[in-house]
Amino acid sequence: MKTNKFFLKSIALVCISTAIISCGDDDAASLPPIGGYNNSNEIGATDLVAHWPLEGNGIERLSNTAPSNTVGASYEVGAKGQGLKLTNGYLQFPSITNLSSDMNAYTISTWANIKNNQTPESGSVSVFLSLARPGEWEGNLNFYAETGQRPAVELTGAVNDTIVVKAGFRTTASGGQAYENLFRLEPWMIEDNITNPGKHVANPVATGSTWAHYVATWDGATNKFIIYINGVKSSNPAFEVRGDNSSIVFDTPVTPYIGAFGTVATTSDSWNKPMTGNVDEIRVWKKALSSADVNALYQLEKAGR
């Protein structure tokens, strides 16, 4: 009898455990899609060429490529799981095949927690990603914040936490174009809007010393750069069309850097220093993501998906 009771109790416990596990699985599977996607890896999946999850290591996920050089890098809680913390640091990678081919369009996305760092003596950029080319500071593709343009705190004591973001390309065959987000309407822009309503727009900007999601897209079909911050367009439409390049012909070999430009180890320029700050979930696509997909990416990664 005791054996039968023990057996029945065991069966009951197994059933309860199974029910609990099943409920958990159902709950996870029943999370509503965001923008038509169940997780961030589904967005632009066929055109994704690189992804650094930065979950405790610097390995690029698609090619399984580890850094060839690591300086001032550690890992801590990031925007989604773990993230990369850089203290005057950077990650350098060997050439990655997917990032060595010419592009007709691209998107770079990242989470970052940075702040302005200008001092009376110097100030330096915060490089999210640069696809470096031989012997040049400016890479084939570049995505970074101009944190050296403004002090973290003004002489008045006011915190200067508006982050200026810049994206662009530079190659021998294609020349170069760069674009930065607008963080205020200048007086001449306001006057211009009187005769050309809506020509200049001051969109939302990023705030330093906190996690923010940064995305830059470029489309060779329209010659247009667009910068997004936290899922919302931040760039001024009056200046988004830059040059007449329909494609970017890369200088090779291409050496990816997270946290620095390619000449960081050989330059004496005070602005060209390794990064101090945090980054997470860096992705590169060979297409310009739509605004809807950019917003979905932000929402999904923010939700840990």
Tab-separated table of C-alpha atoms in Angstrom:
chain	number	residue	atom	x	y	z
A	1	MET	CA	0.000	0.000	0.000
A	2	LYS	CA	2.791	2.408	0.942
A	3	THR	CA	4.493	1.581	-2.334
A	4	ASN	CA	1.335	2.343	-4.289
A	5	LYS	CA	0.852	5.664	-2.468
A	6	PHE	CA	4.460	6.621	-3.146
A	7	PHE	CA	4.057	5.668	-6.800
A	8	LEU	CA	0.867	7.724	-7.149
A	9	LYS	CA	2.486	10.754	-5.485
A	10	SER	CA	5.445	10.463	-7.855
A	11	ILE	CA	3.145	10.359	-10.867
A	12	ALA	CA	1.288	13.421	-9.564
A	13	LEU	CA	4.519	15.372	-9.110
A	14	VAL	CA	5.653	14.503	-12.620
A	15	CYS	CA	2.321	15.637	-14.051
A	16	ILE	CA	2.422	18.912	-12.129
A	17	SER	CA	6.016	19.552	-13.220
A	18	THR	CA	5.147	18.780	-16.821
A	19	ALA	CA	2.172	21.117	-16.680
A	20	ILE	CA	4.308	23.926	-15.271
A	21	ILE	CA	7.002	23.426	-17.901
A	22	SER	CA	4.391	23.270	-20.662
A	23	CYS	CA	2.833	26.502	-19.468
A	24	GLY	CA	6.223	28.179	-19.501
A	25	ASP	CA	6.894	27.006	-23.053
A	26	ASP	CA	3.461	28.141	-24.177
A	27	ASP	CA	3.952	31.573	-22.624
A	28	ALA	CA	7.294	32.056	-24.386
A	29	ALA	CA	5.912	30.859	-27.703
A	30	SER	CA	2.811	33.021	-27.395
A	31	LEU	CA	4.626	36.347	-27.033
A	32	PRO	CA	3.093	38.628	-29.659
A	33	PRO	CA	5.266	39.491	-32.669
A	34	ILE	CA	6.667	43.013	-32.886
A	35	GLY	CA	6.595	44.473	-36.373
A	36	GLY	CA	5.873	40.976	-37.668
A	37	TYR	CA	8.975	39.431	-36.037
A	38	ASN	CA	9.347	37.052	-33.103
A	39	ASN	CA	12.955	37.999	-32.344
A	40	SER	CA	15.616	40.440	-33.497
A	41	ASN	CA	17.547	37.830	-35.506
A	42	GLU	CA	14.614	37.539	-37.936
A	43	ILE	CA	14.915	41.158	-39.093
A	44	GLY	CA	16.603	41.356	-42.499
A	45	ALA	CA	17.955	37.857	-41.889
A	46	THR	CA	18.879	37.127	-45.519
A	47	ASP	CA	20.892	40.366	-45.761
A	48	LEU	CA	22.565	40.266	-42.347
A	49	VAL	CA	26.340	40.060	-42.878
A	50	ALA	CA	27.671	40.444	-39.330
A	51	HIS	CA	26.423	40.273	-35.749
A	52	TRP	CA	28.343	40.766	-32.528
A	53	PRO	CA	26.057	39.720	-29.611
A	54	LEU	CA	28.928	40.508	-27.185
A	55	GLU	CA	27.655	37.915	-24.721
A	56	GLY	CA	30.819	37.557	-22.661
A	57	ASN	CA	33.098	37.466	-25.693
A	58	GLY	CA	33.855	39.390	-28.884
A	59	ILE	CA	33.064	36.637	-31.378
A	60	GLU	CA	31.270	37.680	-34.576
A	61	ARG	CA	28.354	35.227	-34.661
A	62	LEU	CA	27.870	34.525	-38.382
A	63	SER	CA	31.511	33.778	-39.211
A	64	ASN	CA	32.515	32.646	-35.708
A	65	THR	CA	35.452	35.070	-35.899
A	66	ALA	CA	37.191	36.001	-32.640
A	67	PRO	CA	39.146	39.244	-32.123
A	68	SER	CA	42.785	39.158	-33.204
A	69	ASN	CA	43.633	41.914	-30.714
A	70	THR	CA	41.839	42.964	-27.524
A	71	VAL	CA	42.665	46.125	-25.560
A	72	GLY	CA	40.908	47.440	-22.440
A	73	ALA	CA	37.885	45.170	-22.865
A	74	SER	CA	35.658	43.469	-20.308
A	75	TYR	CA	32.047	42.278	-20.180
A	76	GLU	CA	29.184	43.267	-17.903
A	77	VAL	CA	25.408	43.704	-17.995
A	78	GLY	CA	24.513	45.342	-21.292
A	79	ALA	CA	21.407	46.497	-23.119
A	80	LYS	CA	20.465	42.880	-23.958
A	81	GLY	CA	22.113	40.278	-21.762
A	82	GLN	CA	25.813	41.007	-21.462
A	83	GLY	CA	27.641	43.756	-23.324
A	84	LEU	CA	31.150	45.028	-24.003
A	85	LYS	CA	32.753	47.549	-21.655
A	86	LEU	CA	35.722	49.444	-23.096
A	87	THR	CA	38.170	51.447	-20.991
A	88	ASN	CA	40.498	53.135	-23.466
A	89	GLY	CA	39.936	49.960	-25.395
A	90	TYR	CA	38.931	48.286	-28.621
A	91	LEU	CA	38.522	44.956	-30.407
A	92	GLN	CA	40.391	44.355	-33.669
A	93	PHE	CA	39.390	41.542	-36.034
A	94	PRO	CA	40.983	39.751	-38.954
A	95	SER	CA	39.339	40.116	-42.336
A	96	ILE	CA	35.779	38.710	-42.409
A	97	THR	CA	34.558	37.589	-45.842
A	98	ASN	CA	31.014	38.961	-45.426
A	99	LEU	CA	32.433	42.404	-44.578
A	100	SER	CA	34.918	42.528	-47.449
A	101	SER	CA	32.486	42.766	-50.380
A	102	ASP	CA	31.320	45.941	-52.123
A	103	MET	CA	27.887	47.198	-51.047
A	104	ASN	CA	24.984	48.935	-52.780
A	105	ALA	CA	23.386	49.722	-49.415
A	106	TYR	CA	24.005	49.069	-45.746
A	107	THR	CA	22.674	49.345	-42.208
A	108	ILE	CA	24.697	49.377	-38.992
A	109	SER	CA	22.988	49.121	-35.612
A	110	THR	CA	24.279	49.124	-32.053
A	111	TRP	CA	23.400	49.874	-28.479
A	112	ALA	CA	25.809	52.223	-26.717
A	113	ASN	CA	26.245	53.936	-23.364
A	114	ILE	CA	28.662	56.831	-23.854
A	115	LYS	CA	29.159	60.461	-22.861
A	116	ASN	CA	30.773	63.599	-24.241
A	117	ASN	CA	34.428	63.961	-23.228
A	118	GLN	CA	35.818	67.245	-24.550
A	119	THR	CA	38.338	68.982	-22.249
A	120	PRO	CA	40.350	72.201	-22.770
A	121	GLU	CA	43.238	69.996	-23.911
A	122	SER	CA	41.534	67.364	-26.042
A	123	GLY	CA	38.506	65.236	-26.783
A	124	SER	CA	38.005	61.981	-28.630
A	125	VAL	CA	35.476	60.151	-30.766
A	126	SER	CA	33.611	57.034	-29.632
A	127	VAL	CA	33.782	54.518	-32.480
A	128	PHE	CA	31.003	51.934	-32.588
A	129	LEU	CA	32.329	50.169	-35.689
A	130	SER	CA	34.880	50.928	-38.396
A	131	LEU	CA	35.689	48.656	-41.333
A	132	ALA	CA	39.288	49.826	-41.534
A	133	ARG	CA	41.352	50.061	-44.704
A	134	PRO	CA	45.139	49.914	-45.025
A	135	GLY	CA	47.037	52.904	-43.642
A	136	GLU	CA	44.015	55.233	-43.210
A	137	TRP	CA	42.178	56.365	-40.086
A	138	GLU	CA	38.835	56.577	-41.914
A	139	GLY	CA	37.496	53.133	-42.723
A	140	ASN	CA	35.466	51.843	-45.650
A	141	LEU	CA	32.400	52.177	-43.386
A	142	ASN	CA	32.343	54.176	-40.153
A	143	PHE	CA	29.750	54.616	-37.414
A	144	TYR	CA	30.701	56.686	-34.396
A	145	ALA	CA	29.767	59.467	-31.982
A	146	GLU	CA	31.497	62.853	-31.997
A	147	THR	CA	31.917	62.791	-28.215
A	148	GLY	CA	35.016	64.980	-28.484
A	149	GLN	CA	33.045	67.941	-29.872
A	150	ARG	CA	31.361	68.848	-26.597
A	151	PRO	CA	32.327	68.770	-22.902
A	152	ALA	CA	30.419	66.467	-20.578
A	153	VAL	CA	29.776	69.475	-18.323
A	154	GLU	CA	29.722	73.118	-19.445
A	155	LEU	CA	31.580	75.863	-17.539
A	156	THR	CA	28.186	76.914	-16.203
A	157	GLY	CA	27.814	73.487	-14.612
A	158	ALA	CA	25.131	72.376	-17.050
A	159	VAL	CA	25.348	68.748	-18.139
A	160	ASN	CA	26.015	68.499	-21.871
A	161	ASP	CA	24.542	65.112	-22.648
A	162	THR	CA	23.335	65.422	-26.257
A	163	ILE	CA	25.213	62.872	-28.355
A	164	VAL	CA	26.099	63.727	-31.968
A	165	VAL	CA	26.216	60.610	-34.155
A	166	LYS	CA	27.969	60.321	-37.521
A	167	ALA	CA	27.946	57.666	-40.244
A	168	GLY	CA	29.774	57.509	-43.544
A	169	PHE	CA	32.106	55.750	-45.930
A	170	ARG	CA	35.489	56.435	-47.492
A	171	THR	CA	37.248	54.370	-50.162
A	172	THR	CA	39.748	55.033	-52.944
A	173	ALA	CA	37.342	54.177	-55.763
A	174	SER	CA	34.135	55.598	-54.260
A	175	GLY	CA	35.444	58.711	-52.521
A	176	GLY	CA	33.654	59.544	-49.320
A	177	GLN	CA	30.460	60.833	-47.774
A	178	ALA	CA	29.532	61.389	-44.144
A	179	TYR	CA	26.396	62.488	-42.357
A	180	GLU	CA	25.646	63.404	-38.749
A	181	ASN	CA	22.357	63.718	-36.953
A	182	LEU	CA	20.932	67.174	-36.288
A	183	PHE	CA	20.555	68.112	-32.635
A	184	ARG	CA	19.108	71.600	-32.986
A	185	LEU	CA	17.667	73.988	-35.559
A	186	GLU	CA	20.153	76.751	-36.346
A	187	PRO	CA	18.717	80.288	-36.840
A	188	TRP	CA	19.281	80.110	-40.603
A	189	MET	CA	17.332	76.838	-40.730
A	190	ILE	CA	14.397	78.439	-38.943
A	191	GLU	CA	14.437	81.273	-41.486
A	192	ASP	CA	14.675	78.764	-44.327
A	193	ASN	CA	11.599	76.975	-42.979
A	194	ILE	CA	9.559	80.176	-43.390
A	195	THR	CA	9.872	79.986	-47.169
A	196	ASN	CA	10.273	76.192	-47.312
A	197	PRO	CA	8.010	74.801	-44.569
A	198	GLY	CA	9.251	71.546	-43.116
A	199	LYS	CA	12.585	71.571	-44.965
A	200	HIS	CA	14.583	71.383	-41.735
A	201	VAL	CA	13.405	69.174	-38.888
A	202	ALA	CA	14.874	68.810	-35.397
A	203	ASN	CA	14.162	65.204	-34.524
A	204	PRO	CA	14.732	63.426	-31.183
A	205	VAL	CA	18.356	63.004	-30.133
A	206	ALA	CA	20.256	60.618	-27.865
A	207	THR	CA	21.173	61.346	-24.273
A	208	GLY	CA	24.587	60.415	-22.945
A	209	SER	CA	25.427	58.299	-19.883
A	210	THR	CA	22.538	55.928	-20.567
A	211	TRP	CA	21.865	53.097	-23.005
A	212	ALA	CA	20.545	54.190	-26.403
A	213	HIS	CA	19.966	52.368	-29.681
A	214	TYR	CA	21.758	53.852	-32.706
A	215	VAL	CA	21.127	52.904	-36.345
A	216	ALA	CA	22.576	54.299	-39.580
A	217	THR	CA	21.310	53.352	-43.041
A	218	TRP	CA	22.605	54.254	-46.492
A	219	ASP	CA	20.948	53.376	-49.798
A	220	GLY	CA	22.877	53.725	-53.058
A	221	ALA	CA	19.626	53.848	-55.043
A	222	THR	CA	18.644	57.121	-53.359
A	223	ASN	CA	22.077	58.304	-52.078
A	224	LYS	CA	20.360	58.789	-48.741
A	225	PHE	CA	21.743	58.499	-45.199
A	226	ILE	CA	19.260	58.156	-42.338
A	227	ILE	CA	20.150	58.020	-38.647
A	228	TYR	CA	17.764	56.603	-36.048
A	229	ILE	CA	17.947	56.829	-32.272
A	230	ASN	CA	15.819	54.555	-30.082
A	231	GLY	CA	13.751	53.456	-33.052
A	232	VAL	CA	12.909	56.986	-34.244
A	233	LYS	CA	14.478	58.936	-37.107
A	234	SER	CA	16.890	61.575	-35.831
A	235	SER	CA	18.361	62.924	-39.074
A	236	ASN	CA	17.379	66.151	-40.844
A	237	PRO	CA	15.767	65.296	-44.213
A	238	ALA	CA	17.289	68.417	-45.794
A	239	PHE	CA	20.754	66.857	-45.677
A	240	GLU	CA	20.109	63.125	-45.965
A	241	VAL	CA	20.956	62.884	-49.677
A	242	ARG	CA	24.751	62.899	-49.975
A	243	GLY	CA	26.724	62.554	-53.223
A	244	ASP	CA	25.864	60.346	-56.170
A	245	ASN	CA	27.419	56.980	-55.318
A	246	SER	CA	25.316	53.983	-56.266
A	247	SER	CA	27.722	51.550	-54.607
A	248	ILE	CA	30.738	51.444	-52.285
A	249	VAL	CA	33.835	49.716	-53.661
A	250	PHE	CA	35.859	48.586	-50.651
A	251	ASP	CA	39.600	48.956	-50.158
A	252	THR	CA	40.981	45.613	-49.004
A	253	PRO	CA	41.950	43.963	-46.783
A	254	VAL	CA	39.105	45.105	-44.540
A	255	THR	CA	39.896	45.025	-40.819
A	256	PRO	CA	36.867	45.496	-38.528
A	257	TYR	CA	37.362	47.495	-35.323
A	258	ILE	CA	34.940	47.971	-32.443
A	259	GLY	CA	35.934	50.974	-30.321
A	260	ALA	CA	38.572	52.559	-32.560
A	261	PHE	CA	39.642	53.585	-36.045
A	262	GLY	CA	42.258	51.503	-37.844
A	263	THR	CA	45.180	53.850	-37.110
A	264	VAL	CA	44.568	53.984	-33.357
A	265	ALA	CA	47.791	52.100	-32.563
A	266	THR	CA	50.004	54.352	-34.715
A	267	THR	CA	48.514	57.850	-34.476
A	268	SER	CA	49.394	60.678	-32.094
A	269	ASP	CA	46.180	62.625	-32.802
A	270	SER	CA	44.499	63.405	-29.484
A	271	TRP	CA	40.993	62.912	-30.918
A	272	ASN	CA	41.805	59.435	-32.253
A	273	LYS	CA	41.816	57.433	-29.034
A	274	PRO	CA	40.410	54.062	-28.006
A	275	MET	CA	36.858	54.225	-26.710
A	276	THR	CA	35.720	54.529	-23.129
A	277	GLY	CA	32.102	53.417	-22.883
A	278	ASN	CA	29.812	50.450	-23.453
A	279	VAL	CA	28.423	48.856	-26.617
A	280	ASP	CA	26.158	45.885	-27.274
A	281	GLU	CA	24.413	43.996	-30.105
A	282	ILE	CA	26.302	45.358	-33.128
A	283	ARG	CA	24.820	44.299	-36.478
A	284	VAL	CA	25.582	45.004	-40.150
A	285	TRP	CA	23.263	44.401	-43.117
A	286	LYS	CA	23.908	44.784	-46.839
A	287	LYS	CA	20.612	46.647	-47.238
A	288	ALA	CA	18.992	49.788	-45.879
A	289	LEU	CA	16.428	48.660	-43.319
A	290	SER	CA	13.042	50.353	-43.459
A	291	SER	CA	11.983	52.649	-40.642
A	292	ALA	CA	9.444	50.021	-39.551
A	293	ASP	CA	12.148	47.363	-39.300
A	294	VAL	CA	14.461	49.715	-37.399
A	295	ASN	CA	11.719	50.380	-34.875
A	296	ALA	CA	10.952	46.656	-34.572
A	297	LEU	CA	14.655	45.949	-33.995
A	298	TYR	CA	14.762	48.513	-31.201
A	299	GLN	CA	11.615	47.166	-29.547
A	300	LEU	CA	12.688	43.512	-29.780
A	301	GLU	CA	16.221	44.030	-28.483
A	302	LYS	CA	14.906	46.282	-25.722
A	303	ALA	CA	12.617	43.402	-24.713
A	304	GLY	CA	15.554	40.980	-24.709
A	305	ARG	CA	14.320	39.208	-27.822
